[in-house]
Coordinates of C-alpha atoms and ligand atoms in Angstrom, one line a residue:
L1 CA -48.9 -15.6 60.0
Y2 CA -45.6 -17.2 60.1
T3 CA -46.6 -19.6 57.2
V4 CA -48.0 -16.6 55.2
A5 CA -44.8 -14.9 55.6
Q6 CA -42.9 -18.0 54.7
E7 CA -45.1 -18.5 51.7
A8 CA -44.5 -14.9 50.6
A9 CA -40.8 -15.2 51.0
V10 CA -40.8 -18.4 48.8
A11 CA -42.9 -16.5 46.3
F12 CA -40.6 -13.7 46.4
E13 CA -37.6 -15.9 46.0
N14 CA -39.4 -17.6 43.1
A15 CA -40.1 -14.3 41.5
K16 CA -36.4 -13.3 41.8
L17 CA -35.3 -16.7 40.6
Y18 CA -37.8 -16.3 37.6
G19 CA -36.4 -12.9 36.8
E20 CA -32.8 -14.2 36.9
I21 CA -33.8 -17.1 34.6
E22 CA -35.5 -14.7 32.3
E23 CA -32.3 -12.5 32.2
A24 CA -30.0 -15.5 31.7
K25 CA -32.4 -16.7 28.9
I26 CA -32.0 -13.4 27.2
K27 CA -28.3 -13.4 27.6
L28 CA -28.1 -16.9 26.2
Q29 CA -30.1 -15.8 23.3
N30 CA -27.9 -12.9 22.6
W31 CA -24.8 -15.1 22.9
G32 CA -26.5 -17.5 20.5
E33 CA -27.2 -14.8 18.0
E34 CA -23.6 -13.5 18.4
L35 CA -22.2 -16.9 17.9
E36 CA -24.4 -17.5 14.8
R37 CA -23.2 -14.1 13.4
K38 CA -19.6 -15.0 13.9
V39 CA -19.9 -18.5 12.4
K40 CA -21.6 -16.9 9.3
E41 CA -18.8 -14.3 9.1
K42 CA -16.1 -16.9 9.2
T43 CA -17.9 -19.2 6.8
E44 CA -18.1 -16.4 4.3
E45 CA -14.4 -15.5 4.9
L46 CA -13.5 -19.2 4.3
E47 CA -15.6 -19.2 1.1
R48 CA -13.9 -16.2 -0.1
S49 CA -10.5 -17.6 0.4
Q50 CA -11.6 -20.9 -1.3
A51 CA -12.7 -19.0 -4.3
L52 CA -9.5 -17.3 -4.4
V53 CA -7.5 -20.6 -4.2
L54 CA -9.7 -22.1 -6.9
Q55 CA -9.2 -18.9 -9.1
S56 CA -5.4 -19.2 -8.6
E57 CA -5.2 -22.8 -9.5
K58 CA -7.6 -22.3 -12.6
L59 CA -5.3 -19.4 -13.7
A60 CA -2.1 -21.5 -13.3
G61 CA -3.7 -24.4 -15.4
L62 CA -4.8 -22.0 -18.0
G63 CA -1.4 -20.4 -18.0
Q64 CA 0.4 -23.5 -18.7
L65 CA -1.9 -24.4 -21.6
A66 CA -1.8 -20.9 -23.0
A67 CA 2.0 -20.7 -22.9
G68 CA 2.2 -23.9 -24.8
V69 CA -0.1 -22.7 -27.4
A70 CA 1.5 -19.4 -27.7
H71 CA 5.0 -21.0 -28.1
E72 CA 3.6 -23.2 -30.9
I73 CA 2.0 -20.3 -32.8
R74 CA 4.8 -17.9 -32.3
N75 CA 7.3 -19.4 -34.8
P76 CA 4.7 -20.0 -37.8
L77 CA 3.5 -16.5 -37.3
G78 CA 6.9 -15.2 -37.4
I79 CA 7.5 -17.0 -40.7
I80 CA 4.2 -15.7 -42.2
A81 CA 5.3 -12.2 -41.2
T82 CA 8.6 -12.6 -43.0
S83 CA 7.0 -14.1 -46.1
M84 CA 4.6 -11.2 -46.2
Y85 CA 7.5 -8.8 -46.1
Y86 CA 9.2 -10.5 -49.1
L87 CA 5.9 -10.7 -51.0
N88 CA 5.4 -7.1 -50.5
E89 CA 8.9 -6.4 -51.9
I90 CA 8.7 -8.6 -55.0
L91 CA 5.1 -7.7 -56.0
P92 CA 5.7 -6.0 -59.3
E93 CA 2.8 -3.8 -59.5
K94 CA 1.3 -2.6 -56.2
R95 CA -2.3 -2.0 -57.0
K96 CA -4.3 -0.2 -54.5
E97 CA -6.5 -3.1 -53.7
V98 CA -3.6 -5.4 -53.2
K99 CA -1.9 -3.0 -50.9
K100 CA -4.9 -2.5 -48.9
H101 CA -5.1 -6.2 -48.2
F102 CA -1.4 -6.4 -47.5
H103 CA -2.0 -3.8 -44.7
I104 CA -4.9 -5.7 -43.3
V105 CA -2.9 -8.9 -43.0
E106 CA 0.1 -7.1 -41.6
S107 CA -1.9 -5.3 -38.9
E108 CA -3.8 -8.6 -38.0
I109 CA -0.4 -10.5 -37.7
D110 CA 0.7 -7.7 -35.4
R111 CA -2.3 -8.1 -33.4
C112 CA -1.8 -11.9 -33.0
Q113 CA 1.7 -11.3 -31.9
V114 CA 0.6 -8.8 -29.2
I115 CA -1.9 -11.5 -27.9
I116 CA 0.9 -14.1 -28.0
N117 CA 3.3 -12.0 -26.1
N118 CA 0.6 -11.2 -23.5
L119 CA -0.1 -14.9 -23.1
L120 CA 3.6 -15.7 -22.6
E121 CA 3.9 -12.9 -20.1
F122 CA 0.8 -14.2 -18.3
S123 CA 2.4 -17.7 -17.7
R124 CA 6.1 -16.6 -17.3
T125 CA 7.4 -18.0 -14.0
S126 CA 11.1 -17.9 -14.2
D127 CA 13.9 -15.4 -15.1
I128 CA 12.2 -12.5 -13.2
E129 CA 14.5 -10.3 -11.3
V130 CA 13.1 -8.9 -8.1
E131 CA 14.2 -5.4 -7.4
P132 CA 13.2 -2.5 -5.2
V133 CA 10.5 -0.6 -7.0
D134 CA 9.5 3.0 -6.2
V135 CA 5.7 2.7 -6.7
N136 CA 5.0 6.5 -6.9
G137 CA 7.7 7.0 -9.5
L138 CA 6.5 4.2 -11.6
L139 CA 2.9 5.4 -11.4
N140 CA 4.0 8.8 -12.5
M141 CA 5.8 7.4 -15.4
T142 CA 3.0 5.3 -16.5
L143 CA 0.5 8.1 -16.2
S144 CA 2.8 10.2 -18.4
L145 CA 2.3 7.6 -21.1
V146 CA -1.4 7.9 -21.2
E147 CA -1.8 11.6 -20.2
K148 CA -2.4 12.8 -23.6
D149 CA -5.1 10.2 -23.8
L150 CA -6.8 11.4 -20.6
F151 CA -7.1 15.0 -21.8
G152 CA -8.4 13.9 -25.1
H153 CA -11.2 12.1 -23.3
D154 CA -12.0 14.6 -20.8
I155 CA -10.7 12.7 -17.9
R156 CA -9.6 14.5 -14.9
L157 CA -6.5 13.1 -13.1
I158 CA -6.4 13.2 -9.3
K159 CA -3.2 12.0 -7.6
K160 CA -2.8 11.5 -3.8
M161 CA 0.6 9.9 -3.3
E162 CA 2.0 9.6 0.1
T163 CA 5.7 8.9 0.5
V164 CA 5.8 5.2 0.5
P165 CA 8.6 2.6 1.0
K166 CA 9.9 0.7 -1.9
I167 CA 8.3 -2.7 -2.6
K168 CA 9.7 -6.0 -3.7
A169 CA 8.8 -6.7 -7.4
N170 CA 9.9 -6.5 -10.9
L171 CA 9.8 -3.1 -12.6
D172 CA 8.6 -4.2 -16.0
E173 CA 5.9 -6.3 -14.5
M174 CA 4.6 -3.6 -12.2
K175 CA 4.6 -1.2 -15.2
Q176 CA 2.3 -3.7 -17.0
V177 CA 0.1 -3.9 -13.8
F178 CA -0.4 -0.1 -13.6
L179 CA -0.8 0.3 -17.3
N180 CA -3.5 -2.3 -17.5
L181 CA -5.4 -0.9 -14.4
I182 CA -5.2 2.8 -15.8
L183 CA -6.0 1.8 -19.3
N184 CA -9.1 -0.1 -18.1
A185 CA -10.1 2.9 -16.0
T186 CA -9.9 5.2 -19.0
Q187 CA -11.7 2.8 -21.3
A188 CA -14.4 2.7 -18.7
M189 CA -15.0 6.5 -19.1
P190 CA -15.6 7.2 -22.8
K191 CA -17.5 10.3 -21.9
G192 CA -14.9 11.6 -19.4
G193 CA -14.8 11.5 -15.6
E194 CA -12.3 11.2 -12.8
L195 CA -9.2 9.0 -12.6
R196 CA -7.9 8.8 -9.1
I197 CA -4.6 7.2 -8.1
I198 CA -4.0 6.9 -4.3
T199 CA -1.0 5.4 -2.6
S200 CA -0.5 4.9 1.1
T201 CA 1.2 2.5 3.6
H202 CA -0.8 0.2 5.9
N203 CA 0.9 -2.5 8.2
N204 CA 4.0 -2.9 6.1
K205 CA 2.2 -2.9 2.9
V206 CA 2.0 -0.5 0.1
R207 CA -1.6 0.0 -0.9
I208 CA -2.3 1.4 -4.4
K209 CA -5.9 2.4 -5.4
V210 CA -6.8 3.0 -9.0
S211 CA -10.4 4.5 -9.2
D212 CA -12.6 5.6 -12.0
T213 CA -16.0 7.2 -12.2
G214 CA -16.9 5.1 -15.3
M215 CA -19.6 2.6 -16.2
G216 CA -18.7 0.0 -13.4
I217 CA -19.0 -3.7 -13.5
S218 CA -22.2 -5.7 -13.1
K219 CA -22.6 -7.9 -10.0
E220 CA -22.5 -11.1 -12.2
N221 CA -19.3 -10.0 -13.9
L222 CA -17.5 -8.9 -10.8
D223 CA -15.9 -12.3 -10.1
K224 CA -15.1 -13.0 -13.7
V225 CA -13.0 -10.0 -14.5
F226 CA -9.7 -11.7 -13.5
N227 CA -10.4 -14.7 -15.8
P228 CA -8.3 -15.0 -18.8
F229 CA -10.1 -14.0 -22.0
F230 CA -13.2 -12.6 -20.1
T231 CA -14.0 -9.3 -21.8
T232 CA -17.0 -7.2 -22.4
K233 CA -15.1 -5.1 -25.1
E234 CA -15.5 -5.4 -28.8
P235 CA -13.1 -7.9 -30.6
G236 CA -9.9 -5.9 -31.3
E237 CA -10.5 -3.6 -28.5
G238 CA -10.0 -6.0 -25.7
T239 CA -8.5 -9.5 -25.3
G240 CA -9.6 -10.1 -21.7
L241 CA -5.9 -10.9 -20.7
G242 CA -5.1 -7.6 -18.9
L243 CA -6.5 -8.4 -15.5
A244 CA -5.5 -12.0 -15.7
I245 CA -1.9 -10.9 -16.1
V246 CA -2.3 -8.3 -13.4
H247 CA -3.7 -11.0 -11.0
T248 CA -0.9 -13.4 -11.8
I249 CA 1.9 -10.7 -11.4
I250 CA 0.5 -9.5 -8.1
G251 CA 0.2 -13.0 -6.8
R252 CA 3.7 -13.8 -7.8
Y253 CA 4.9 -11.2 -5.2
G254 CA 2.5 -12.3 -2.5
G255 CA 0.3 -9.3 -3.0
T256 CA -3.4 -8.9 -3.2
I257 CA -5.9 -7.2 -5.5
R258 CA -9.5 -6.4 -4.7
V259 CA -12.2 -4.8 -6.9
K260 CA -15.2 -2.9 -5.8
S261 CA -17.6 -1.5 -8.3
E262 CA -21.0 0.0 -8.8
E263 CA -22.7 0.2 -12.1
E264 CA -22.9 3.7 -13.6
K265 CA -20.8 4.9 -10.5
G266 CA -17.3 3.6 -11.0
T267 CA -14.8 1.0 -10.1
T268 CA -11.8 0.7 -7.7
F269 CA -9.0 -1.7 -7.8
T270 CA -7.1 -1.9 -4.7
T271 CA -3.6 -3.6 -4.7
E272 CA -1.4 -4.4 -1.7
L273 CA 2.1 -5.3 -2.0
S274 CA 4.8 -6.0 0.7
V275 CA 7.5 -3.4 1.6
L276 CA 10.8 -4.4 0.6
Ligands
LIG301 N1 -12.2 0.0 -14.5 C1 -13.1 -0.8 -15.1 N2 -14.3 -0.4 -15.2 C2 -15.3 -1.2 -15.7 N3 -15.1 -2.5 -16.2 C3 -13.8 -2.9 -16.1 C4 -12.7 -2.2 -15.5 N4 -11.7 -2.9 -15.5 C5 -11.9 -4.0 -16.1 N5 -13.3 -4.1 -16.4 C6 -13.9 -5.2 -17.0 O1 -13.3 -6.4 -17.0 C7 -12.9 -6.9 -18.2 C8 -11.6 -7.5 -18.3 O2 -10.5 -6.6 -18.2 P1 -9.2 -6.9 -18.8 O3 -8.7 -8.3 -18.3 O4 -8.3 -5.8 -18.8 O5 -9.5 -7.2 -20.4 P2 -9.9 -6.2 -21.6 O6 -9.7 -4.8 -21.1 O7 -9.1 -6.6 -22.7 O8 -11.4 -6.4 -21.9 C9 -13.3 -5.8 -19.2 O9 -13.7 -6.2 -20.5 C10 -14.4 -5.0 -18.4 O10 -15.6 -5.6 -18.7
LIG302 MG1 -7.7 -4.3 -20.2

């Protein structure tokens, strides 16, 4: 009887041990899965930051090249514009056909000058005054510039602006940032929609969201939108420099800009900039 009891006890112990081992196995497995998930998460995070660094380097290199070319082209273009002006003055008889072509040349020169100015802005690094910028005030001012356009295109404007502290940036540059984001948003809604401008503060950062309910951006294009000269617009309608400039300016002040988009639903650009 004694041995039976002893054997039973051993069996019982074994069963208990077996249960514990099973439990430990499951725990270990869960840990393993958790670890795997965390590693995957961190790897993705790392890949994202690497992509961002690459993007910034690429932009910086292109910026230098673009600035050089823009400088070289600016002067001859100015001379062409002046000559056009004088030609126009001394043309004895201004026939309709001649006049029409003068107009075309002049407006195309204008277009080139806009592109060149954009390029120079894109690569500008010095002589920028940093000042306290009132984000809400600047947004309102920028919106007043495009308001007529909005109504004309059946776009409803929704503003949710919290009182936010001033940020450290350059006023003119920030104007360009907001104008570009707002213009892109309105251009994405040719049949109308909703333009939402939201400001708030998070951890000493001012967050500005510009959302539209427009055509959205396809997955394959999503990581190209900040590239210089990337555009899906018709020639003459877009140069593809807007978001490249936005990206450079925001980066200059240590800020971040993210884009989220769904085709046929809309797009949101979220910018964060440090409080002064
Ligand atoms: N709000 C938006 N909705 C949909 N597409 C957008 C939006 N903003 C930017 N994009 C896409 O990103 C491209 C690049 O924008 P941008 O750099 O401003 O150049 P551009 O407006 O001259 O094309 C646009 O051509 C468009 O395809
Ligand atoms: Mg644009």
